[in-house]
């Protein structure tokens, strides 16, 4: 089984990224042939600062390694080190109906939020399809917001296979229901772009402030809260604490008598401890930039090797060679 996923270097990684994509990907390293990459080409649709892209790319590399991505088990690389993927994106583009892209929620959402879309943003699911298909991927671990893009990938692959003969493996999304959508501090999906994200490795003080600012209702502490499972802080606490701790806090909410402030304090404490080992490892990695470079270089060699094989098969199939 080949597993593949990618993450954009478009800003600091957050708890939603970790539970939705990074943790499932790290766990899958032991179950097959894993390929994980930093989607720097994708970041070009929304980030227009070269130095920032370089910095973010390195940070994502360090953070992912710190969280447990093991380069002995996974091929870890930078998307643009395998430029064949852009050739495949063009080939797939010519088989992609406009309507398929016009229906994509992520594009529609960004447009609705007032982002003036460039062609790259519109065409991005095609590049994502190329990312997946160029490594003959079977399984794609992502958060729920990316499911539609994997479905688009399947449609495009089937179209190609129909037009030019069996060429591509048809991939499947792997979405963990328990963490499919991690809520942000305002209750919407946690996202870098909604200013509601709890960073994985933010400074202690601002992160505590962010957590203490999680939106809650105005019911007094003593009032029982039978709808405790709707509480954002509790939902997050369930991710970063033991079952005993989260059950205890859930029961206290249901019973009444505990203020939301106490719950948030506990959440901060558990969050801080949960990411503590990774924080330490991150410091070590930051002190050894040559190691990180070497991991990405070696990953790129392996990834490119496979991508060249697949693009050669594709070129043959569609009459480019
Ligand atoms: P963002 O919305 O912050 O820009 P990305 O689109 O870069 O995040 O997402 C990177 C990966 O993290 C994707 O696989 C995505 O599904 C996952 N992810 C992002 N936010 C969440 C969330 N709030 N809950 C679960 N998964 C998420
Ligand atoms: N589109 C994904 C995101 O924004 C990142 C990504 C790019 C990706 N190519 C991919 C994820 C291929 C999985 C497979 O989060």
Short mmCIF file of N, CA and C and ligand atoms in Angstrom, two decimals, residues 5-8 10 14 16-21 124 141-146 179-184 189-193, ligand 1:
data_model
loop_
_atom_site.label_atom_id
_atom_site.label_comp_id
_atom_site.label_asym_id
_atom_site.label_seq_id
_atom_site.Cartn_x
_atom_site.Cartn_y
_atom_site.Cartn_z
N UNK A 5 0.56 12.06 1.38
CA UNK A 5 -0.15 13.29 1.73
C UNK A 5 0.80 14.47 1.67
N UNK A 6 0.20 15.66 1.64
CA UNK A 6 1.02 16.87 1.55
C UNK A 6 0.44 17.95 2.43
N UNK A 7 1.28 18.91 2.75
CA UNK A 7 0.81 20.04 3.55
C UNK A 7 1.48 21.31 3.05
N UNK A 8 0.69 22.38 2.97
CA UNK A 8 1.21 23.62 2.41
C UNK A 8 2.07 24.39 3.42
N UNK A 10 2.12 27.40 4.22
CA UNK A 10 1.51 28.72 4.09
C UNK A 10 1.39 29.45 5.43
N UNK A 14 -0.99 24.15 12.96
CA UNK A 14 -1.87 24.25 14.13
C UNK A 14 -2.41 22.89 14.54
N UNK A 16 -5.31 21.66 14.40
CA UNK A 16 -6.17 21.01 13.38
C UNK A 16 -5.32 20.26 12.36
N UNK A 17 -4.23 20.86 11.92
CA UNK A 17 -3.32 20.19 10.99
C UNK A 17 -2.77 18.91 11.63
N UNK A 18 -2.42 19.05 12.91
CA UNK A 18 -1.80 17.91 13.58
C UNK A 18 -2.76 16.72 13.66
N UNK A 19 -3.95 16.96 14.21
CA UNK A 19 -4.86 15.82 14.41
C UNK A 19 -5.53 15.37 13.12
N UNK A 20 -5.74 16.31 12.19
CA UNK A 20 -6.44 15.95 10.94
C UNK A 20 -5.52 15.27 9.94
N UNK A 21 -4.27 15.71 9.87
CA UNK A 21 -3.40 15.20 8.82
C UNK A 21 -2.07 14.62 9.33
N UNK A 124 -5.98 24.41 -8.65
CA UNK A 124 -5.20 23.70 -7.64
C UNK A 124 -5.59 22.22 -7.44
N UNK A 141 -4.24 10.21 3.48
CA UNK A 141 -4.77 10.68 4.77
C UNK A 141 -4.87 12.21 4.81
N UNK A 142 -6.09 12.70 5.01
CA UNK A 142 -6.34 14.15 5.05
C UNK A 142 -7.50 14.45 5.99
N UNK A 143 -7.69 15.72 6.32
CA UNK A 143 -8.87 16.16 7.05
C UNK A 143 -10.06 16.21 6.09
N UNK A 144 -11.26 16.36 6.65
CA UNK A 144 -12.45 16.24 5.80
C UNK A 144 -12.52 17.30 4.71
N UNK A 145 -11.95 18.48 4.97
CA UNK A 145 -12.01 19.55 3.97
C UNK A 145 -11.32 19.17 2.65
N UNK A 146 -10.48 18.16 2.67
CA UNK A 146 -9.76 17.77 1.45
C UNK A 146 -10.39 16.58 0.73
N UNK A 179 -11.45 13.08 14.23
CA UNK A 179 -10.72 14.34 14.13
C UNK A 179 -10.89 14.99 12.75
N UNK A 180 -12.00 14.63 12.09
CA UNK A 180 -12.19 15.09 10.71
C UNK A 180 -12.20 16.62 10.63
N UNK A 181 -12.84 17.27 11.62
CA UNK A 181 -12.83 18.73 11.65
C UNK A 181 -12.55 19.19 13.09
N UNK A 182 -11.34 19.64 13.33
CA UNK A 182 -10.98 20.15 14.65
C UNK A 182 -11.45 21.60 14.73
N UNK A 183 -12.22 21.96 15.77
CA UNK A 183 -12.73 23.33 15.83
C UNK A 183 -11.67 24.33 16.27
N UNK A 184 -11.77 25.54 15.76
CA UNK A 184 -10.89 26.63 16.19
C UNK A 184 -11.48 27.34 17.39
N UNK A 189 -14.19 25.60 11.71
CA UNK A 189 -13.01 24.75 11.45
C UNK A 189 -11.74 25.54 11.76
N UNK A 190 -10.83 24.92 12.53
CA UNK A 190 -9.57 25.62 12.80
C UNK A 190 -8.81 25.78 11.49
N UNK A 191 -8.36 26.99 11.21
CA UNK A 191 -7.65 27.24 9.96
C UNK A 191 -6.69 28.41 10.11
N UNK A 192 -5.56 28.29 9.39
CA UNK A 192 -4.57 29.39 9.41
C UNK A 192 -5.22 30.69 8.99
N UNK A 193 -6.20 30.58 8.09
CA UNK A 193 -6.72 31.81 7.51
C UNK A 193 -7.92 32.39 8.27
P1 LIG B 1 -5.58 25.51 6.78
O1 LIG B 1 -7.07 25.43 6.62
O2 LIG B 1 -5.19 25.91 8.14
O3 LIG B 1 -4.92 26.36 5.71
P2 LIG B 1 -4.57 23.34 5.28
O4 LIG B 1 -5.60 23.53 4.24
O5 LIG B 1 -3.16 23.72 4.98
O6 LIG B 1 -5.03 24.06 6.61
O7 LIG B 1 -4.60 21.82 5.74
C1 LIG B 1 -3.52 20.93 5.82
C2 LIG B 1 -4.03 19.58 6.27
O8 LIG B 1 -4.58 19.67 7.58
C3 LIG B 1 -5.16 19.03 5.39
O9 LIG B 1 -5.05 17.63 5.31
C4 LIG B 1 -6.39 19.41 6.13
O10 LIG B 1 -7.47 18.54 5.87
C5 LIG B 1 -5.93 19.26 7.58
N1 LIG B 1 -6.68 20.21 8.41
C6 LIG B 1 -6.60 21.56 8.39
N2 LIG B 1 -7.43 22.12 9.28
C7 LIG B 1 -8.05 21.09 9.91
C8 LIG B 1 -9.02 21.01 10.95
N3 LIG B 1 -9.49 22.11 11.52
N4 LIG B 1 -9.46 19.79 11.32
C9 LIG B 1 -8.97 18.66 10.74
N5 LIG B 1 -8.06 18.66 9.76
C10 LIG B 1 -7.59 19.85 9.34
#
